[in-house]
Structures are given as structure tokens and as C-alpha cells.
Coordinates of C-alpha atoms in Angstrom, one line a residue:
M1 CA -56.1 94.6 -60.9
K2 CA -52.4 95.1 -60.5
E3 CA -50.8 93.6 -57.4
I4 CA -49.5 96.2 -55.1
K5 CA -45.8 95.6 -54.7
N6 CA -44.3 95.5 -51.2
I7 CA -42.2 98.6 -51.3
V8 CA -39.1 98.5 -49.0
R9 CA -37.6 101.8 -48.2
S10 CA -33.9 102.1 -48.6
R11 CA -31.6 103.2 -45.8
A12 CA -31.0 106.5 -47.7
Q13 CA -34.8 107.2 -47.7
E14 CA -35.1 106.3 -44.0
S15 CA -32.2 108.6 -43.2
S16 CA -33.7 111.4 -45.3
S17 CA -37.0 111.0 -43.5
A18 CA -35.2 111.0 -40.1
V19 CA -33.4 114.3 -41.0
E20 CA -36.8 115.9 -41.9
K21 CA -38.3 114.5 -38.7
L22 CA -35.4 116.0 -36.6
Y23 CA -35.8 119.4 -38.3
I24 CA -39.6 119.5 -37.8
T25 CA -39.4 118.2 -34.2
M26 CA -36.8 120.7 -33.1
R27 CA -38.8 123.6 -34.5
H28 CA -41.9 122.2 -32.7
L29 CA -40.1 121.9 -29.4
F30 CA -38.7 125.4 -29.7
N31 CA -42.2 126.8 -30.3
R32 CA -43.5 124.8 -27.3
G33 CA -40.9 126.4 -25.1
F34 CA -39.5 123.4 -23.1
Y35 CA -39.2 119.6 -23.2
K36 CA -37.7 116.7 -21.4
P37 CA -35.1 115.0 -23.6
M38 CA -35.4 111.6 -22.0
G39 CA -39.2 111.9 -21.4
V40 CA -42.2 111.5 -23.7
S41 CA -41.7 115.0 -25.3
G42 CA -38.1 114.1 -26.4
E43 CA -39.0 110.6 -27.7
T44 CA -39.4 111.6 -31.4
L45 CA -36.0 113.4 -31.3
R46 CA -34.3 110.3 -29.8
E47 CA -36.0 107.9 -32.2
A48 CA -35.1 110.1 -35.3
L49 CA -31.4 110.3 -34.2
L50 CA -31.2 106.6 -33.5
S51 CA -32.8 105.9 -36.9
L52 CA -30.4 108.2 -38.6
R53 CA -27.3 106.8 -36.8
P54 CA -25.0 109.7 -37.9
E55 CA -21.4 108.8 -38.6
I56 CA -20.0 111.3 -36.1
Y57 CA -21.9 109.6 -33.3
G58 CA -20.4 106.2 -34.1
S59 CA -21.9 103.4 -32.0
I60 CA -25.0 105.5 -30.8
A61 CA -27.3 102.6 -31.7
E62 CA -25.2 100.0 -29.9
E63 CA -25.1 99.1 -26.2
K64 CA -21.5 100.2 -25.7
V65 CA -20.8 103.9 -25.1
E66 CA -19.4 105.9 -28.1
L67 CA -16.1 107.6 -27.1
N68 CA -15.0 109.6 -30.1
G69 CA -18.5 111.0 -30.6
L70 CA -18.6 111.9 -27.0
L71 CA -15.3 113.8 -27.2
Y72 CA -16.5 115.6 -30.3
V73 CA -19.7 116.7 -28.6
I74 CA -18.1 117.6 -25.2
E75 CA -15.7 120.0 -27.0
R76 CA -18.6 121.9 -28.4
L77 CA -20.6 122.2 -25.2
P78 CA -19.7 124.3 -22.1
I79 CA -17.6 122.7 -19.4
G80 CA -19.9 121.5 -16.6
I81 CA -23.0 120.9 -18.7
E82 CA -22.9 117.2 -17.8
E83 CA -23.7 118.2 -14.2
C84 CA -26.8 120.3 -15.1
R85 CA -30.3 119.1 -14.9
F86 CA -31.8 122.3 -16.4
I87 CA -30.4 123.7 -19.6
N88 CA -31.9 127.0 -20.7
L89 CA -31.3 128.3 -24.2
T90 CA -31.5 132.2 -24.2
S91 CA -30.9 135.1 -26.4
D92 CA -28.3 137.8 -25.4
E93 CA -30.2 138.9 -22.3
G94 CA -27.5 140.8 -20.4
Y95 CA -25.6 138.1 -18.6
S96 CA -22.4 139.6 -19.8
K97 CA -23.1 142.5 -17.4
S98 CA -23.5 140.2 -14.4
H99 CA -21.2 138.5 -12.0
F100 CA -21.6 135.2 -14.0
K101 CA -18.4 134.3 -15.9
A102 CA -18.9 133.4 -19.5
I103 CA -17.9 129.7 -20.3
V104 CA -17.0 129.4 -24.0
P105 CA -16.7 125.8 -25.4
P106 CA -13.3 125.0 -27.0
K107 CA -14.7 124.3 -30.4
R108 CA -17.8 126.5 -30.6
R109 CA -18.0 130.3 -30.1
R110 CA -21.0 130.7 -27.8
N111 CA -21.3 132.3 -24.4
C112 CA -22.6 130.0 -21.7
Y113 CA -23.3 130.8 -18.0
R114 CA -23.5 128.4 -15.1
I115 CA -26.4 129.9 -13.0
D116 CA -26.2 127.4 -10.1
D117 CA -25.4 123.8 -9.4
E118 CA -28.3 122.5 -11.6
Q119 CA -28.6 125.1 -14.4
M120 CA -26.6 126.1 -17.4
N121 CA -27.7 129.0 -19.7
V122 CA -26.5 128.8 -23.3
E123 CA -26.7 132.0 -25.4
I124 CA -28.1 131.6 -28.9
T125 CA -27.1 134.5 -31.1
R126 CA -26.2 132.7 -34.3
G127 CA -29.7 131.6 -35.5
R128 CA -31.6 128.3 -35.8
S129 CA -28.6 126.2 -36.8
D130 CA -27.1 126.9 -33.4
I131 CA -30.2 125.4 -31.8
Y132 CA -30.2 122.3 -34.1
D133 CA -26.5 121.9 -33.3
I134 CA -27.0 122.0 -29.5
L135 CA -30.2 119.9 -29.4
T136 CA -28.7 117.1 -31.4
H137 CA -25.5 117.1 -29.3
L138 CA -27.5 117.1 -26.1
T139 CA -29.8 114.3 -27.3
F140 CA -26.7 112.3 -28.1
I141 CA -25.1 112.7 -24.7
F142 CA -28.4 112.0 -22.9
I143 CA -28.8 108.8 -24.9
E144 CA -25.2 107.8 -24.0
S145 CA -25.9 108.7 -20.3
H146 CA -28.8 106.2 -20.3
K147 CA -26.5 103.5 -21.7
I148 CA -24.3 104.1 -18.7
K149 CA -27.3 103.9 -16.4
D150 CA -28.4 100.6 -18.0
R151 CA -25.0 99.1 -17.3
V152 CA -24.7 100.1 -13.6
L153 CA -28.3 100.0 -12.3
I154 CA -29.0 96.6 -10.8
D155 CA -32.6 97.0 -9.6
E156 CA -35.4 99.7 -9.4
S157 CA -34.5 100.5 -5.8
G158 CA -31.3 102.2 -7.0
E159 CA -28.8 99.4 -6.2
V160 CA -25.7 99.9 -8.4
T161 CA -22.7 97.8 -9.5
R162 CA -19.4 97.8 -7.7
D163 CA -17.8 99.4 -10.7
W164 CA -20.0 102.4 -10.3
K165 CA -19.3 102.7 -6.6
K166 CA -15.6 102.7 -7.4
L167 CA -15.9 105.3 -10.1
E168 CA -17.9 107.5 -7.7
Q169 CA -15.2 107.2 -5.1
A170 CA -12.5 108.2 -7.5
V171 CA -14.4 111.2 -8.9
L172 CA -15.6 112.6 -5.5
Q173 CA -12.2 112.4 -3.7
E174 CA -10.5 115.8 -3.2
K175 CA -6.9 114.9 -4.0
K176 CA -5.4 114.4 -7.4
L177 CA -5.4 110.8 -8.6
S178 CA -2.1 108.9 -8.5
Q179 CA -1.2 106.9 -11.6
V180 CA -2.3 103.7 -9.8
D181 CA -5.6 105.1 -8.7
K182 CA -6.2 106.6 -12.2
E183 CA -5.6 103.2 -13.8
K184 CA -7.9 101.5 -11.3
A185 CA -10.6 104.0 -12.1
I186 CA -10.1 103.5 -15.8
S187 CA -10.5 99.8 -15.4
H188 CA -13.9 100.2 -13.6
T189 CA -15.0 102.8 -16.1
A190 CA -14.1 100.6 -19.1
N191 CA -16.4 97.9 -17.6
I192 CA -19.2 100.5 -17.3
L193 CA -18.8 101.7 -20.9
G194 CA -18.5 98.3 -22.5
R195 CA -15.0 99.3 -23.8
T196 CA -11.6 97.9 -23.4
F197 CA -9.0 99.4 -20.9
A198 CA -6.9 100.4 -24.0
E199 CA -9.7 102.2 -25.7
V200 CA -10.5 104.3 -22.6
L201 CA -6.8 105.0 -22.0
D202 CA -6.3 106.2 -25.6
I203 CA -9.0 108.9 -25.4
Y204 CA -8.6 109.7 -21.6
D205 CA -6.2 112.7 -22.0
A206 CA -8.1 114.3 -24.8
F207 CA -11.0 115.1 -22.4
G208 CA -8.6 116.6 -19.8
T209 CA -7.9 120.2 -19.2
T210 CA -5.0 121.9 -17.3
D211 CA -7.2 122.3 -14.3
K212 CA -9.0 118.9 -14.6
P213 CA -6.7 116.2 -16.1
D214 CA -9.1 113.5 -15.0
R215 CA -12.2 115.2 -16.6
F216 CA -13.1 112.0 -18.5
L217 CA -14.1 110.3 -15.3
H218 CA -15.9 113.3 -14.2
V219 CA -18.0 113.5 -17.4
I220 CA -18.9 109.8 -17.4
Y221 CA -19.8 109.9 -13.7
W222 CA -22.1 113.0 -14.0
L223 CA -23.8 111.7 -17.2
G224 CA -24.5 108.4 -15.4
K225 CA -25.5 110.1 -12.1
L226 CA -28.2 112.3 -13.7
A227 CA -29.5 109.3 -15.8
L228 CA -29.8 107.3 -12.6
E229 CA -31.7 110.1 -10.9
E230 CA -34.0 110.2 -13.9
A231 CA -34.7 106.4 -13.6
V232 CA -34.9 106.0 -9.8
E233 CA -36.2 109.4 -8.6
N234 CA -37.9 110.6 -11.8
N235 CA -35.9 113.8 -11.8
K236 CA -36.0 114.4 -15.5
R237 CA -33.5 116.7 -17.2
T238 CA -35.2 119.7 -18.9
I239 CA -34.3 121.9 -21.8
T240 CA -36.1 125.3 -21.9
F241 CA -36.1 128.1 -24.5
S242 CA -36.4 131.6 -23.0
P243 CA -39.4 133.8 -24.1
I244 CA -37.0 136.5 -25.4
L245 CA -35.2 133.9 -27.6
R246 CA -38.5 132.6 -29.0
E247 CA -39.5 136.2 -29.7
R248 CA -36.3 137.3 -31.3
L249 CA -35.2 134.3 -33.4
G250 CA -35.5 134.8 -37.2
H251 CA -35.7 138.6 -36.9
H252 CA -32.1 139.2 -37.9
I253 CA -31.5 141.3 -34.8
H254 CA -27.9 140.4 -34.3
G255 CA -27.2 140.3 -38.1
E256 CA -28.6 143.8 -38.5
I257 CA -26.5 145.3 -35.7
W258 CA -23.4 143.5 -37.2
A259 CA -24.0 144.8 -40.8
N260 CA -24.8 148.3 -39.7
S261 CA -21.6 148.6 -37.7
I262 CA -19.6 147.6 -40.8
K263 CA -21.4 150.2 -43.0
D264 CA -20.9 152.8 -40.3
V265 CA -17.1 152.2 -40.4
L266 CA -17.1 152.3 -44.2
M267 CA -19.0 155.7 -44.0
Q268 CA -16.6 157.1 -41.4
N269 CA -13.6 156.2 -43.5
G270 CA -15.0 157.5 -46.8
L271 CA -15.2 153.9 -48.3
L272 CA -19.0 153.5 -48.8
N273 CA -19.0 154.5 -52.5
R274 CA -16.0 152.4 -53.5
P275 CA -16.1 149.0 -55.3
I276 CA -16.6 146.4 -52.5
H277 CA -15.5 142.8 -52.5
I278 CA -16.9 140.6 -49.7
I279 CA -14.9 137.5 -48.6
S280 CA -16.1 134.9 -46.1
A281 CA -13.0 133.3 -44.7
N282 CA -10.9 133.0 -41.5
M283 CA -9.3 136.1 -39.9
H284 CA -5.7 135.4 -41.1
S285 CA -5.5 134.0 -44.7
V286 CA -6.4 137.2 -46.6
M287 CA -4.1 139.4 -44.4
N288 CA -1.3 136.9 -44.5
S289 CA -1.6 136.3 -48.3
I290 CA -1.2 140.0 -49.0
F291 CA 1.5 141.0 -46.4
A292 CA 3.1 138.0 -44.6
V293 CA 5.7 137.0 -47.1
D294 CA 7.2 140.5 -47.4
V295 CA 7.0 141.1 -43.6
L296 CA 8.7 137.8 -42.6
K297 CA 11.1 137.3 -45.6
T298 CA 14.1 138.3 -43.4
K299 CA 13.1 136.4 -40.3
L300 CA 12.1 133.2 -42.2
K301 CA 14.8 133.5 -44.9
G302 CA 14.9 130.8 -47.6
Q303 CA 11.4 129.4 -46.7
S304 CA 8.7 129.1 -49.4
D305 CA 5.5 131.1 -49.2
F306 CA 3.5 128.1 -48.0
A307 CA 6.1 127.3 -45.4
I308 CA 5.7 130.8 -44.0
Y309 CA 1.9 130.4 -43.9
E310 CA 2.4 127.1 -42.1
E311 CA 4.7 128.8 -39.5
L312 CA 2.0 131.5 -38.9
S313 CA -0.7 128.8 -38.5
K314 CA 1.2 127.1 -35.6
S315 CA 0.1 127.6 -32.1
G316 CA 2.6 129.8 -30.3
A317 CA 3.3 132.0 -33.4
D318 CA 1.5 135.0 -31.8
K319 CA 4.5 137.3 -32.2
L320 CA 4.8 136.5 -35.9
R321 CA 1.1 137.0 -36.4
D322 CA 1.1 140.3 -34.5
K323 CA 4.0 141.6 -36.7
V324 CA 2.0 140.9 -39.9
S325 CA -1.2 142.5 -38.3
E326 CA 0.8 145.6 -37.4
V327 CA 2.0 146.1 -41.0
A328 CA -1.5 145.3 -42.4
Q329 CA -3.0 148.0 -40.2
K330 CA -0.3 150.5 -41.3
Y331 CA -1.4 149.8 -44.9
G332 CA -5.1 150.2 -44.6
M333 CA -6.5 147.3 -42.7
I334 CA -9.2 148.0 -40.1
S335 CA -10.1 145.3 -37.5
L336 CA -13.6 145.1 -36.3
P337 CA -13.9 142.5 -33.4
D338 CA -17.5 141.5 -33.1
T339 CA -19.7 143.2 -30.5
S340 CA -23.1 142.3 -32.0
G341 CA -23.4 138.8 -30.7
T342 CA -23.0 137.1 -34.1
N343 CA -19.4 136.0 -33.2
I344 CA -18.3 137.1 -36.7
D345 CA -15.2 139.3 -36.6
V346 CA -14.5 141.5 -39.6
Q347 CA -11.5 143.0 -41.3
I348 CA -11.7 145.9 -43.9
F349 CA -8.9 146.4 -46.3
D350 CA -8.6 149.8 -48.1
T351 CA -6.5 148.8 -51.1
A352 CA -5.8 152.5 -51.9
K353 CA -3.4 152.5 -48.9
I354 CA -1.5 149.4 -49.9
D355 CA 2.1 149.7 -51.2
W356 CA 1.8 146.8 -53.8
K357 CA 5.6 146.5 -54.0
K358 CA 5.6 145.4 -50.3
T359 CA 3.0 142.7 -50.9
S360 CA 2.8 139.3 -52.6
F361 CA 0.8 140.9 -55.4
P362 CA 3.2 143.4 -57.0
K363 CA 1.5 142.9 -60.4
A364 CA -1.9 144.1 -59.1
K365 CA -3.7 146.2 -61.7
I366 CA -6.1 148.6 -60.0
S367 CA -8.0 150.8 -62.5
G368 CA -10.5 153.4 -61.4
L369 CA -11.5 153.6 -57.7
A370 CA -9.4 151.3 -55.5
P371 CA -11.5 148.4 -54.2
V372 CA -12.4 147.8 -50.6
I373 CA -12.2 144.2 -49.3
I374 CA -14.5 143.2 -46.4
V375 CA -13.4 139.9 -44.8
M376 CA -15.9 138.3 -42.5
D377 CA -15.2 135.3 -40.3
Y378 CA -17.2 132.1 -40.9
A379 CA -21.0 132.2 -40.3
F380 CA -22.7 129.2 -38.8
G381 CA -25.4 127.5 -40.9
E382 CA -28.6 129.6 -41.4
Q383 CA -26.7 132.6 -39.9
A384 CA -25.0 133.0 -43.3
Y385 CA -28.4 134.1 -44.7
E386 CA -29.0 136.5 -41.9
T387 CA -25.6 138.2 -42.1
I388 CA -25.2 138.5 -45.9
D389 CA -28.8 139.5 -46.3
E390 CA -28.3 142.4 -43.9
L391 CA -24.9 143.4 -45.3
L392 CA -26.2 143.7 -48.9
K393 CA -29.0 146.1 -47.9
P394 CA -28.5 149.8 -48.7
Y395 CA -27.0 152.0 -46.0
Q396 CA -29.5 154.3 -44.4
E397 CA -27.4 157.5 -44.3
T398 CA -30.4 159.7 -43.2
K399 CA -34.1 159.0 -42.8
I400 CA -34.7 159.7 -46.4
K401 CA -31.3 159.0 -48.1
K402 CA -30.2 155.4 -48.9
V403 CA -26.7 154.6 -50.2
F404 CA -26.6 151.4 -52.3
L405 CA -23.3 149.4 -51.9
N406 CA -21.3 148.9 -55.0
V407 CA -20.7 145.2 -54.3
E408 CA -18.7 143.7 -57.2
S409 CA -18.1 140.2 -55.8
V410 CA -18.9 137.8 -52.9
S411 CA -16.4 135.0 -52.3
I412 CA -16.9 132.1 -49.9
M413 CA -13.9 130.1 -48.8
G414 CA -14.5 127.5 -46.2
K415 CA -14.0 123.9 -45.1
A416 CA -16.4 121.1 -45.9
G417 CA -16.8 117.3 -45.9
I418 CA -15.8 115.6 -49.1
L419 CA -17.5 112.7 -50.8
Q420 CA -15.1 112.0 -53.7
G421 CA -11.6 112.5 -52.3
D422 CA -9.6 112.8 -49.1
K423 CA -8.9 115.3 -46.3
G424 CA -7.1 118.4 -47.6
D425 CA -8.5 118.1 -51.2
I426 CA -10.3 121.1 -52.8
M427 CA -13.9 121.3 -53.9
I428 CA -15.3 123.9 -56.4
P429 CA -19.2 123.9 -56.4
S430 CA -21.4 124.5 -59.3
A431 CA -24.6 124.6 -57.3
H432 CA -25.8 124.2 -53.7
I433 CA -28.6 121.8 -52.8
N434 CA -30.5 122.2 -49.6
E435 CA -30.7 118.8 -47.8
G436 CA -34.2 117.6 -47.0
T437 CA -36.0 120.1 -49.3
G438 CA -34.4 119.7 -52.7
D439 CA -34.2 123.5 -53.0
N440 CA -31.3 124.2 -55.3
Y441 CA -29.2 127.2 -56.2
P442 CA -27.1 126.9 -59.4
F443 CA -24.6 129.7 -60.1
D444 CA -21.7 130.7 -62.3
N445 CA -18.7 130.2 -60.2
E446 CA -15.8 132.5 -61.1
L447 CA -13.4 129.9 -59.7
T448 CA -12.9 126.7 -61.7
A449 CA -11.2 123.4 -61.1
A450 CA -8.6 124.2 -63.8
M451 CA -7.5 127.4 -61.9
L452 CA -6.6 125.4 -58.8
S453 CA -5.2 122.3 -60.4
G454 CA -1.5 121.5 -60.8
N455 CA -0.6 122.5 -57.3
G456 CA -0.2 119.0 -55.9
I457 CA -3.8 119.0 -54.4
P458 CA -6.6 117.1 -56.1
V459 CA -9.5 119.3 -57.1
F460 CA -13.1 118.2 -57.6
A461 CA -16.0 120.2 -59.2
G462 CA -19.7 119.7 -59.0
P463 CA -22.8 120.3 -56.9
M464 CA -22.5 120.4 -53.1
V465 CA -25.2 119.8 -50.5
T466 CA -25.9 122.2 -47.7
V467 CA -26.8 120.1 -44.6
L468 CA -28.8 120.8 -41.5
G469 CA -25.7 120.0 -39.3
T470 CA -22.4 118.2 -39.8
S471 CA -23.3 116.0 -36.9
L472 CA -26.4 114.6 -38.7
Q473 CA -24.8 112.9 -41.6
N474 CA -24.8 109.1 -42.3
K475 CA -23.2 107.1 -45.0
D476 CA -26.4 105.9 -46.7
L477 CA -27.7 109.4 -47.3
L478 CA -24.3 110.7 -48.4
K479 CA -23.7 107.8 -50.8
F480 CA -27.1 108.5 -52.3
F481 CA -26.2 112.1 -52.9
R482 CA -22.8 111.1 -54.4
D483 CA -23.9 108.1 -56.5
S484 CA -27.3 109.3 -57.8
T485 CA -27.8 111.8 -60.6
W486 CA -27.3 114.6 -58.0
G487 CA -23.6 113.8 -58.3
V488 CA -22.7 115.7 -55.1
I489 CA -19.0 116.2 -54.4
G490 CA -19.2 117.4 -50.8
L491 CA -21.3 118.8 -47.9
E492 CA -21.2 122.0 -45.9
M493 CA -23.6 124.1 -43.8
E494 CA -23.8 127.6 -45.3
G495 CA -23.6 127.6 -49.1
A496 CA -27.3 127.6 -50.0
Y497 CA -28.0 130.3 -47.4
Y498 CA -25.2 132.6 -48.8
Q499 CA -26.5 132.1 -52.3
K500 CA -30.1 132.6 -51.3
A501 CA -29.2 136.0 -49.8
I502 CA -27.0 137.0 -52.8
Q503 CA -29.7 136.0 -55.3
S504 CA -32.5 137.9 -53.5
A505 CA -30.3 141.1 -53.3
S506 CA -29.0 141.0 -56.9
K507 CA -32.0 139.5 -58.8
I508 CA -35.1 140.6 -56.9
R509 CA -34.4 143.4 -54.5
K510 CA -31.9 145.0 -56.9
S511 CA -29.9 146.4 -53.9
I512 CA -26.6 145.3 -55.5
N513 CA -25.4 144.8 -59.1
P514 CA -27.5 142.0 -60.8
D515 CA -24.2 140.7 -62.4
V516 CA -22.4 140.4 -59.0
K517 CA -19.6 137.9 -59.3
V518 CA -19.6 134.9 -56.9
R519 CA -16.8 132.6 -56.0
Y520 CA -17.1 129.4 -53.9
A521 CA -14.3 127.0 -52.9
Y522 CA -13.9 124.7 -50.0
Y523 CA -11.1 122.4 -48.7
A524 CA -11.9 119.1 -47.2
S525 CA -11.7 118.9 -43.4
D526 CA -13.1 115.4 -43.4
N527 CA -14.5 112.5 -45.4
P528 CA -17.7 111.3 -43.6
L529 CA -17.8 108.2 -45.8
E530 CA -14.4 106.9 -44.6
T531 CA -14.2 105.4 -41.1
G532 CA -11.4 107.3 -39.3
S533 CA -11.7 110.4 -41.5
T534 CA -14.9 111.9 -40.0
L535 CA -14.8 115.1 -38.0
A536 CA -14.7 113.1 -34.8
S537 CA -11.3 111.7 -35.8
G538 CA -9.7 115.2 -35.2
G539 CA -8.6 118.2 -37.1
L540 CA -6.5 118.7 -40.2
G541 CA -3.5 120.2 -38.5
T542 CA -1.2 121.8 -41.0
T543 CA -2.6 119.8 -43.9
G544 CA -5.3 122.5 -44.3
V545 CA -2.8 125.4 -44.7
K546 CA -1.9 124.9 -48.3
P547 CA -5.5 124.5 -49.7
T548 CA -6.7 127.5 -47.5
Y549 CA -4.0 129.8 -48.9
L550 CA -4.2 128.5 -52.5
I551 CA -7.9 129.3 -52.6
T552 CA -7.4 132.7 -50.9
I553 CA -4.6 133.7 -53.4
K554 CA -6.8 132.7 -56.4
I555 CA -9.7 134.9 -55.0
L556 CA -7.3 137.8 -54.5
E557 CA -5.7 137.4 -57.9
Q558 CA -9.2 137.9 -59.5
I559 CA -10.0 140.9 -57.3
F560 CA -6.6 142.5 -58.2
N561 CA -6.9 141.7 -61.9
I562 CA -3.8 139.5 -62.1
S563 CA -4.2 137.1 -65.0

């Protein structure tokens, strides 16, 4: 009889199992309707996150409090959430029509409403990925809050350290902190966090807002305060999912409204039967690539095309951007700010109205009917399937008459994490692999590495992995994807969902051309395998301008038949 070998699981296998556990647990808690993150019901979620130890959450598994990860998360959650014991995830249930003022996090487009001192409502209109994103972020900050509690609570009666009392004094005083008081408070807070004075000082201002320059102290105090109340008074924080959200999720309600409003505008402008090219990108690169250089050539005389795009990308360049937008609208651009709740704005370009001599594409060869370009802002995770799936369906002109869209191409341009290069590099995928399931979507990409090479930016080609959330990645799992026969070059959140919708529309439902052309290209916003290059280390700044526009221009050259 063969001896059974003692099989030791690798960290990559443990991480993969943790991701799967997180995914299943979050869906279970959603179906249940509520849970207490730091109670028994939230234990599996906490354990899975601590087992995974995502790069973005840094020292989550250590005793000291993670500062960069905390900043990353706080920027994606509504201001004031650290004070709330009850967090209610809702659908769009009419709060915009109330006296409640919408709070929009700086780095995530979602409406949140502070109901009272203890409750924050967060609107979920972008699908399940939005829920995974919020729940992992909340689990992280609650774990960190209990680290704070462990370092300040002396005994079960609620006796706390002197450092905590001094922090409380600084936070609760009405007047603005002087430099001396601020540094005293930082000194006490550094002791509480298990960090040096210099580490806290370095990140302090990044948390601040114009109204609350000392918000860092406020966040740490309230996280610790609620954790202390959980431990001493058993006042557990609770996350609930509204009945309407549970009823609506997965039914494409917002995606359907969004897609129908686009098709209505196409119909009203006589564009429904024209060749259509869909581009998922930001709301400036297509418009600027076509019009900006000609519009601004006098004002920014002598500057290269990319220097002009860089100027337009700077904060405070609103007047320049407005000038380009004004010209674009004169030559056939229609802007559709979102009203459906998807948070995906849209631009429609009627190329029949463009004077090509006044663009960056004077050699455009348009034969037959002039194409229409639909530019949609970035979707979020699974929302990509919901929106594209609805957009590619026929337009119901009357109860009995359907109009099939003549979709010639779908192009996806976005940012992603890179595994084989550096920030700012370009990735051209040949397939998308769904993390955790092994589901894979190979395709013929109309863009190739050769097309984008020779522009001073390294280009990588190969499969890419579509992940559950950028905040759930760890080095072991990513190294496995890169170094095994999967040969993955990068990771992003939407590719597999886009391709699933395109394939079902073109190959099974036959609602669009079975030979629809697809283009995927990404530029690297981070390298999660390099310490100091993860998303928590900050944005790309102007480094992302050149790859963004290079990809956009190559997509447009193909649409405009420029060889």
C-alpha cells in the first residue's frame, strides 16, 4: 500500500482558497440580509482576509496599524463612516429626493447618505462588485479598529491608556489645533498605532480635507472608540442589506435604463442604423484625441501632441477642456451625463458631422455610412457585463418591431495592474481568465503589441486575469499566475465580463454581427508585486497620459481606416 504523502499547500493555493471563501461568504451574508463584522457572523470574512493578506492592506496581519492601506480605503468610503455603528447598503431608493445630502467618496462614485449620528446608507447601483469592494474595505478598517482597541484598553472595565485619553482630548476640542498641539496629538497617536512619529507625520496631511485638516486623528479616534464600545459594552457594529437591494441585484435594472437611454438618443438623432463602434474609456481621451490639437494649437503653440494632452489632464485646466468640448459638440458630439444610477457617463460622436481637416485624423477614410462612436465611462467589475449585455440587445422601437444594432467593434481601454513591467507600461491581452473559477475567454485582439511598440513605452502581450477586486490581491497568488503556464501579464476587474457579454451577443443570441471586432488594451496603474508600487502608493499622475492617448489613437486609427 502506497504511503500517503503529507501534502503541504502552497501560499498561492491558500490565497486562492481564501479568495473563493471571501466570494462565497459575501454572497451568503448578502442573502442573509445583515451581519456583525466583528461578531461570529463576520468571523469567516475576517479569517479569509487575514489568510489572504492582500498587498494593498499591507500589515493587516501584524499588530501595528496599517497606514497606507487605511488611506486607500478611507478615500473610497464616505466621509464620516468611521463614526457609524450601522451601515446600510441600499439600492437607489429615493434618498436623492430627500433633505439628505449625498456624500460621494473622493475615489469611488457612489452616493452615500448620513441618516443620523449612528447610521450611514450606501447606495449600490453598480452590481455585486460594488458590494465586494465595500465589504472588504469595511472588514479591513474594522480589523484595524480592533488593533487600536487592543493597544489602548487596559482592562475589561473599560480603563484606557493615557495616550488614548490625550487623543480623545485633542479630537473633541472645538478649536483648531495649533502646531504644538497637533504634534503632541501625533506623538500619542503614534504610540497607539505602533508607528513612529515620522511615519504618522508623513501620511497625516493626506487624510485631511479643507474643512478638516486634522481628519487623521478623527478617523483613528472614532475607529478606536467604536471598537472599545464593541468590547466593553457589546455594542456591535452592524451591516445590513436593504430588502429592495436584495430584490433588485442581478436584474440589470440600472443597466437596462442606461442602455435604453443611449438607444433613444441614437433613434432621435437618426443614428440607430449606422455602423456603431463602442469604446469603454474615460470621458476625455477620445474627444481630445480627435479635436484638442487643432483647437489648442494657437494657445499651446510649439507643444507636441502629448504635451497638449498632458496640459488638458492637469487639475485647473477646466477652461481648456471646456474649449475642446465646445468644438466637439459643434462637430457632432452628444454628451449624456448618467441619470440611471450606473454612474457611467456617455458621449456619442456622429462622424458624419466632423470636418476631418480640423482634427488629428485628416487622413480618415470613411466609406459608406459614416460610423457612430459611443464612448462609455469605465464600468466597475461585474457591472461591465450588465451594461454591455443591455447595450448590445436590439432596440424595441415598437411593441412588435425590433431594430438590431450594427455594432462593428467594441474597444476596451483601461488601467490595470501589471505583473511583468512597471507603472505606465502597456498590456495587450490575448485572453481573460476569471480568478477563482478558471473560466477563460480567448479572443482575437485587433490591437497587437507591434502596433504600440516603438513609442518609448514597454508593451507586453499575453493573458490577463479578471479579479474579484483590486484590494484582494496578494503576491503569492499573482506570482503563481505570472510564473505558471497561465503566463499572465496583468490583472484588472472587467475584461472577462465584457467578453462574456460580447460573446453571448455575437455567437449565441446573434443580436450583433458574429464577426464583431474586439480591441483590448490597458496601461499599468500599479505593480502589485513591487513594494511601493501598489495602488496604495498613490496614482500615476501625468505618467498615465501618454499610454492612455497612445492606446486611444490606435483604436481610432482602426475605426477611421488609417493604415
